Amino acid sequence: MTSPRSEFRALDQLTLQDVEAIRTILRGESVIDWQRLFFADAHAAAEFLRAQGLDPDDKRDRERMDSVRDEAIAYLRRNFEYPIPRTMATMSTLDLLRSASGKGHKQVCACVILKVMHIIHHLSGRELLYSLPLSDAQVFQHVEEKIYRVIGGMMADGLPVVEFLGGRKNRDSVYTKLLSKSETIAAQIYDKLRFRVVTRSTDDVLPVLNYLSRKLFPFSYLIPSESKNTLVDIRAVAKDHPTFASHLRDPMARRREEVLADLVDNRFSARSYRVVHFVVDLPVRLPDEVLADAPPSARDLGAVVFVLTEFQLVDQAAETANALGDASHERYKERQRLAVRDRLRLGAQPPPRAPRAPSVAPRARTKP
C-alpha cells in the first residue's frame, strides 16, 4: 500500500489533469461542460474511479460500471439516436476514461457516454441513500470515517496539513441559516457537514486540494456555483511555477481569464475573509452489512451513496487573520443574527455588512 507522502504532488509536479480539476473546483464549474479528460495513464484513471468508491479490480464493481454504461448508451440511442461505435459499446469504464483523454471521434464519444454515466451513477446513489433505513447521524458517521482516514493519513505522514477541523452544524445554526436565506428549503443547506483544512503556507493549498480531489472527493461531484476563492491567485502561482503555467496554456485546456472567483454571495462574510471554499456531493461506499438492509428494489443501485459536504482550505496565516476583527466567526454570526431578527420583524432588509477590504494585495500597475 502506497503512503500519502509518495502520492503527494508539489506545485511543479501537478499534471494537466490535476490543474484542470483544480480550476474546476476553484471556479465552481460543472464537469458536464468538459470537452475532454486528461488522464495520462491507466493508473490515473483507476485512481479517479477509486475516489468514487469504485474498484476497477473488483468483479462486482466492474459489473456495476458496465450496467451503468449500458444504461447510458441506451439513453443516448433512445433519445438522440447517438451513433456509438460498436467497439465502444462494450468498452470498460477504465478504457472509456482513457479514450476520453485521447483525440478524435472516439474521444468525443467517450466523453458523451461518461457524462451520462456520471448522472446515472449519481442519481442511483441518491436513490440508494433514500432507500436505506439510515439516520442522518449514521450517514454522517460513514462520511466522517472516510474523511478522517484520508486527512488523518496525510497528517500522520508529515504532509503540509497543520490542522484539521470538522463538525456537524447544530440545529440552531441550521434554523438561523435557513431564516437568513431567500430559499427556505432544508435541502439547500450544504454545510450540515463541514470541514476545514489548514495548510502550512499558501503554496501548499493547491497541492493539498489536488491530493484531496484524487483521494477523497472526485472533482466531478463538485456542486456548481458553490465555490469561493479569495485566497489563491492563480496568475501569481503560474508566474512562480513554470510547469504549472504550461498546463494553463495547454491548447486543449479551456482558455478563460483567471480571477479570484467570488461565486458564492454570502452576504455576511467580511470582504477580508480569505478562504478556498467549495461543496461536494461526497461519494461514500457503504459496507455490505448496511447494504443488506436495502429493499429488493434498491439491490441494483450499487454500493455508493452521496452526501453533501462543505470544505474550506486556508493556510496558517489566513487562518490567524480570519479569526480577527470583522472577518471573525463571531462577527459573521452576529451579522447573520441581526439580519434574521430584522427579517422576522420587518421582512427582508439589507444585511449589516463588514467594511470592504481587498482580499489580496493589488497588482502593481505598469505605465502604458
Coordinates of C-alpha atoms in Angstrom, one line a residue:
M1 CA 0.0 0.0 0.0
T2 CA 1.4 3.4 -1.0
S3 CA 1.9 6.1 1.6
P4 CA 0.2 9.5 1.3
R5 CA 3.7 11.1 1.0
S6 CA 4.6 9.1 -2.1
E7 CA 1.3 10.1 -3.7
F8 CA 1.5 13.8 -2.9
R9 CA 2.4 16.2 -5.7
A10 CA 4.0 19.6 -5.2
L11 CA 3.0 22.5 -7.5
D12 CA 5.7 21.7 -10.1
Q13 CA 4.6 18.0 -10.2
L14 CA 1.0 18.6 -10.9
T15 CA -0.3 17.0 -14.2
L16 CA -2.6 18.7 -16.7
Q17 CA -5.5 16.6 -15.3
D18 CA -4.6 17.9 -11.8
V19 CA -4.6 21.5 -12.9
E20 CA -7.8 21.2 -14.8
A21 CA -9.5 19.6 -11.8
I22 CA -8.2 22.4 -9.6
R23 CA -9.6 25.1 -11.9
T24 CA -13.0 23.4 -12.0
I25 CA -13.1 23.3 -8.2
L26 CA -12.0 27.0 -7.8
R27 CA -14.4 28.2 -10.4
G28 CA -17.4 26.1 -9.3
E29 CA -17.9 24.6 -12.8
S30 CA -19.8 21.5 -13.9
V31 CA -18.0 18.5 -15.3
I32 CA -20.8 18.1 -17.8
D33 CA -19.3 21.1 -19.6
W34 CA -16.0 19.4 -20.0
Q35 CA -14.9 18.5 -23.6
R36 CA -12.0 16.3 -22.8
L37 CA -10.4 14.5 -19.9
F38 CA -6.6 14.5 -19.4
F39 CA -5.7 11.2 -17.7
A40 CA -2.1 10.4 -18.6
D41 CA -2.3 6.6 -18.0
A42 CA -4.5 3.8 -16.6
H43 CA -3.2 4.4 -13.1
A44 CA -4.6 8.0 -13.0
A45 CA -7.9 6.8 -14.4
A46 CA -8.2 4.0 -11.9
E47 CA -7.4 6.5 -9.1
F48 CA -10.3 8.6 -10.2
L49 CA -12.6 5.6 -10.0
R50 CA -11.4 4.6 -6.6
A51 CA -12.1 8.1 -5.3
Q52 CA -15.7 7.5 -6.2
G53 CA -15.8 4.3 -4.2
L54 CA -15.4 2.0 -7.2
D55 CA -12.6 -0.5 -7.6
P56 CA -11.8 -1.5 -11.2
D57 CA -10.1 -4.6 -9.9
D58 CA -13.3 -5.8 -8.2
K59 CA -15.6 -8.0 -10.3
R60 CA -18.8 -6.7 -8.7
D61 CA -17.8 -3.1 -9.3
R62 CA -16.9 -3.8 -12.9
E63 CA -20.3 -5.3 -13.5
R64 CA -21.9 -2.3 -11.9
M65 CA -20.0 0.1 -14.1
D66 CA -20.8 -2.0 -17.2
S67 CA -24.5 -1.8 -16.2
V68 CA -24.4 2.0 -15.9
R69 CA -22.6 2.2 -19.2
D70 CA -25.2 0.1 -20.9
E71 CA -28.0 2.3 -19.5
A72 CA -26.2 5.4 -20.6
I73 CA -25.8 4.1 -24.2
A74 CA -29.4 3.0 -24.3
Y75 CA -30.4 6.5 -23.2
L76 CA -28.3 8.2 -25.9
R77 CA -29.6 5.9 -28.6
R78 CA -33.2 6.2 -27.5
N79 CA -33.4 10.0 -27.2
F80 CA -30.8 11.2 -29.7
E81 CA -30.0 8.3 -32.0
Y82 CA -26.5 9.0 -31.0
P83 CA -24.0 7.0 -33.2
I84 CA -21.8 4.9 -30.9
P85 CA -19.1 2.7 -32.4
R86 CA -19.6 -1.0 -31.7
T87 CA -16.2 -1.3 -30.1
M88 CA -17.1 1.5 -27.6
A89 CA -20.4 -0.1 -26.6
T90 CA -18.5 -2.8 -24.7
M91 CA -15.6 -0.8 -23.6
S92 CA -14.8 -0.8 -19.8
T93 CA -15.2 2.4 -17.8
L94 CA -11.5 2.5 -17.3
D95 CA -10.9 2.3 -21.1
L96 CA -13.6 5.0 -21.6
L97 CA -11.8 7.3 -19.3
R98 CA -8.6 6.7 -21.3
S99 CA -10.4 7.2 -24.6
A100 CA -11.9 10.5 -23.3
S101 CA -8.3 11.6 -22.7
G102 CA -7.3 11.0 -26.3
K103 CA -8.3 12.6 -29.6
G104 CA -10.7 12.2 -32.5
H105 CA -14.3 10.8 -32.7
K106 CA -13.7 8.2 -30.1
Q107 CA -12.6 10.8 -27.6
V108 CA -15.8 12.9 -28.1
C109 CA -18.0 9.8 -28.0
A110 CA -16.3 8.5 -24.8
C111 CA -16.9 12.0 -23.2
V112 CA -20.6 11.9 -24.1
I113 CA -21.0 8.4 -22.6
L114 CA -19.2 9.2 -19.4
K115 CA -21.3 12.4 -18.8
V116 CA -24.5 10.3 -19.0
M117 CA -22.9 7.6 -16.8
H118 CA -22.0 10.3 -14.3
I119 CA -25.6 11.4 -14.0
I120 CA -27.0 7.9 -13.8
H121 CA -24.5 6.8 -11.1
H122 CA -25.2 10.0 -9.1
L123 CA -28.9 9.5 -9.2
S124 CA -28.6 5.8 -8.3
G125 CA -26.5 6.8 -5.2
R126 CA -29.2 9.3 -4.2
E127 CA -31.9 6.7 -4.6
L128 CA -30.0 4.1 -2.7
L129 CA -29.5 6.5 0.2
Y130 CA -33.2 7.3 0.4
S131 CA -34.0 3.6 0.3
L132 CA -31.9 2.6 3.3
P133 CA -33.1 2.9 6.9
L134 CA -30.3 5.2 7.9
S135 CA -30.5 8.3 10.1
D136 CA -28.5 11.5 9.2
A137 CA -26.2 10.7 12.1
Q138 CA -25.4 7.2 10.8
V139 CA -24.8 8.6 7.3
F140 CA -22.6 11.4 8.6
Q141 CA -20.6 8.8 10.6
H142 CA -19.6 7.0 7.4
V143 CA -18.6 10.3 5.8
E144 CA -16.5 11.3 8.7
E145 CA -14.8 7.9 8.8
K146 CA -13.7 8.4 5.1
I147 CA -12.6 11.9 5.6
Y148 CA -10.6 11.2 8.8
R149 CA -8.9 8.2 7.2
V150 CA -7.7 10.3 4.3
I151 CA -6.7 13.5 6.0
G152 CA -5.5 11.8 9.2
G153 CA -3.2 9.7 6.9
M154 CA -1.9 13.0 5.4
M155 CA -1.1 14.4 8.8
A156 CA 0.5 11.2 10.1
D157 CA 2.8 11.1 7.0
G158 CA 4.0 14.6 7.6
L159 CA 2.3 16.3 4.6
P160 CA 1.7 20.1 4.9
V161 CA -1.6 19.9 6.8
V162 CA -1.2 21.5 10.3
E163 CA -4.7 21.5 11.4
F164 CA -8.0 19.7 10.5
L165 CA -11.3 20.8 12.0
G166 CA -14.7 19.2 11.3
G167 CA -18.2 19.1 12.6
R168 CA -21.9 19.0 12.1
K169 CA -24.0 22.2 12.1
N170 CA -26.2 22.3 15.2
R171 CA -30.0 22.8 14.9
D172 CA -30.0 26.4 16.0
S173 CA -27.3 27.2 13.3
V174 CA -29.5 25.4 10.7
Y175 CA -32.5 27.4 11.7
T176 CA -30.7 30.7 11.6
K177 CA -29.1 29.9 8.2
L178 CA -32.5 29.0 6.7
L179 CA -34.1 32.1 8.1
S180 CA -31.4 34.2 6.6
K181 CA -31.7 32.8 3.1
S182 CA -34.2 33.7 0.5
E183 CA -34.6 30.0 -0.1
T184 CA -36.1 28.2 2.9
I185 CA -35.8 24.5 1.8
A186 CA -33.7 22.4 4.1
A187 CA -32.1 20.6 1.2
Q188 CA -30.4 23.8 0.3
I189 CA -28.3 23.8 3.4
Y190 CA -25.0 22.5 2.1
D191 CA -22.9 22.6 5.2
K192 CA -24.6 20.3 7.7
L193 CA -21.2 18.6 7.4
R194 CA -18.3 20.9 7.1
F195 CA -14.5 20.5 7.3
R196 CA -11.7 23.0 7.4
V197 CA -8.1 22.0 6.4
V198 CA -5.3 24.4 7.4
T199 CA -2.0 24.1 5.4
R200 CA 1.4 25.4 6.3
S201 CA 1.6 28.0 3.6
T202 CA -0.4 29.4 0.7
D203 CA 1.8 27.4 -1.7
D204 CA 0.6 24.2 -0.1
V205 CA -3.1 24.9 -0.7
L206 CA -3.3 23.8 -4.3
P207 CA -1.2 20.6 -3.8
V208 CA -3.3 19.7 -0.8
L209 CA -6.5 20.4 -2.8
N210 CA -5.2 18.2 -5.6
Y211 CA -4.4 15.3 -3.2
L212 CA -7.9 15.5 -1.6
S213 CA -9.6 15.6 -5.1
R214 CA -7.7 12.4 -6.1
K215 CA -8.2 10.5 -2.8
L216 CA -11.3 11.8 -1.1
F217 CA -13.7 13.7 -3.4
P218 CA -13.5 13.4 -7.2
F219 CA -13.8 16.9 -8.8
S220 CA -16.7 15.6 -10.9
Y221 CA -19.0 15.8 -7.9
L222 CA -18.4 19.4 -7.1
I223 CA -21.6 21.4 -6.6
P224 CA -21.5 24.0 -9.4
S225 CA -21.6 27.7 -8.5
E226 CA -20.9 27.0 -4.8
S227 CA -17.2 27.7 -4.9
K228 CA -15.4 30.7 -3.5
N229 CA -11.7 31.5 -3.8
T230 CA -10.4 34.7 -2.1
L231 CA -7.1 33.1 -1.1
V232 CA -5.1 31.8 -4.1
D233 CA -4.2 34.0 -7.0
I234 CA -3.8 31.5 -10.0
R235 CA -1.9 34.1 -12.0
A236 CA 0.7 34.6 -9.3
V237 CA 1.1 30.8 -8.9
A238 CA 1.6 30.5 -12.7
K239 CA 4.2 33.2 -12.6
D240 CA 6.3 31.5 -10.0
H241 CA 5.9 27.9 -11.3
P242 CA 6.6 27.4 -15.0
T243 CA 5.4 23.8 -15.1
F244 CA 2.1 24.8 -13.6
A245 CA 1.8 27.7 -16.1
S246 CA 2.5 25.4 -19.0
H247 CA -0.6 23.4 -18.2
L248 CA -2.7 26.6 -18.1
R249 CA -1.5 27.3 -21.7
D250 CA -2.2 23.8 -23.0
P251 CA -4.2 24.1 -26.3
M252 CA -6.8 21.7 -25.2
A253 CA -7.4 23.5 -21.9
R254 CA -10.3 25.9 -21.7
R255 CA -8.9 29.4 -22.0
R256 CA -10.5 31.9 -19.6
E257 CA -9.0 34.7 -17.7
E258 CA -8.1 33.5 -14.2
V259 CA -9.6 35.6 -11.5
L260 CA -10.2 35.3 -7.8
A261 CA -13.7 33.9 -8.1
D262 CA -16.3 35.0 -5.5
L263 CA -19.2 33.0 -6.9
V264 CA -21.0 32.4 -3.6
D265 CA -22.9 35.5 -2.5
N266 CA -22.6 35.0 1.3
R267 CA -23.9 38.4 2.4
F268 CA -22.5 38.0 5.9
S269 CA -18.9 37.2 5.2
A270 CA -16.4 40.0 5.6
R271 CA -14.6 41.1 2.4
S272 CA -11.3 40.5 4.1
Y273 CA -12.1 36.8 4.8
R274 CA -9.7 34.7 2.9
V275 CA -10.6 31.1 2.0
V276 CA -11.0 28.4 -0.6
H277 CA -14.5 27.2 -0.1
F278 CA -16.5 24.6 -2.1
V279 CA -19.2 22.0 -1.7
V280 CA -19.1 18.4 -3.0
D281 CA -21.6 15.6 -3.1
L282 CA -19.1 13.2 -1.4
P283 CA -19.3 9.6 -2.6
V284 CA -19.2 7.1 0.2
R285 CA -19.1 3.3 -0.2
L286 CA -21.3 1.6 2.3
P287 CA -20.3 -1.7 4.0
D288 CA -22.0 -4.9 3.0
E289 CA -23.8 -5.2 6.4
V290 CA -25.5 -1.8 5.8
L291 CA -26.4 -2.7 2.2
A292 CA -28.0 -5.9 3.4
D293 CA -30.9 -3.8 4.8
A294 CA -31.7 -2.3 1.4
P295 CA -35.1 -3.3 -0.1
P296 CA -35.1 -5.6 -3.2
S297 CA -35.9 -2.6 -5.4
A298 CA -32.6 -1.0 -4.4
R299 CA -30.3 -4.0 -4.8
D300 CA -29.2 -3.0 -8.3
L301 CA -28.2 0.6 -7.4
G302 CA -24.6 -0.2 -6.4
A303 CA -22.9 0.4 -3.1
V304 CA -22.1 4.1 -3.2
V305 CA -24.2 7.0 -1.7
F306 CA -23.6 10.7 -1.9
V307 CA -23.6 13.2 1.0
L308 CA -23.4 17.0 0.6
T309 CA -20.2 18.2 2.4
E310 CA -18.6 21.6 2.7
F311 CA -14.8 22.1 2.6
Q312 CA -12.7 25.1 3.4
L313 CA -8.9 25.3 2.8
V314 CA -6.8 28.0 4.3
D315 CA -3.1 28.5 5.2
Q316 CA -1.9 29.2 8.7
A317 CA -1.5 33.0 8.1
A318 CA -5.0 33.3 6.6
E319 CA -6.5 31.2 9.5
T320 CA -5.0 33.6 12.0
A321 CA -6.2 36.7 10.1
N322 CA -9.7 35.2 9.7
A323 CA -10.0 35.0 13.4
L324 CA -9.6 38.7 13.9
G325 CA -11.9 41.7 13.5
D326 CA -14.7 41.8 11.0
A327 CA -13.5 38.5 9.4
S328 CA -14.0 36.5 12.7
H329 CA -16.7 33.9 13.0
E330 CA -18.2 35.8 15.9
R331 CA -18.7 38.9 13.8
Y332 CA -20.1 36.8 11.0
K333 CA -22.7 35.1 13.3
E334 CA -23.6 38.5 14.7
R335 CA -24.3 40.0 11.3
Q336 CA -26.4 37.0 10.4
R337 CA -28.4 37.1 13.7
L338 CA -29.1 40.8 13.3
A339 CA -30.4 40.2 9.7
V340 CA -32.6 37.3 10.8
R341 CA -34.0 39.3 13.8
D342 CA -34.9 42.2 11.5
R343 CA -36.3 39.9 8.8
L344 CA -38.6 38.2 11.3
R345 CA -39.9 41.5 12.5
L346 CA -39.8 43.7 9.4
G347 CA -39.4 41.4 6.3
A348 CA -36.4 41.4 4.1
Q349 CA -33.8 44.1 4.9
P350 CA -30.3 44.8 3.7
P351 CA -27.9 42.9 5.9
P352 CA -25.3 44.7 8.1
R353 CA -22.1 44.5 6.1
A354 CA -18.5 44.4 7.2
P355 CA -16.2 47.2 6.0
R356 CA -15.0 46.4 2.5
A357 CA -11.3 45.4 2.2
P358 CA -9.3 43.8 -0.6
S359 CA -8.9 40.1 -0.3
V360 CA -5.4 40.1 -1.8
A361 CA -2.8 42.7 -2.4
P362 CA -3.5 44.7 -5.6
R363 CA -1.2 44.0 -8.6
A364 CA 1.3 46.7 -9.4
R365 CA 0.3 48.9 -12.3
T366 CA 2.7 49.4 -15.2
K367 CA 3.0 52.6 -17.2
P368 CA 1.5 52.5 -20.7

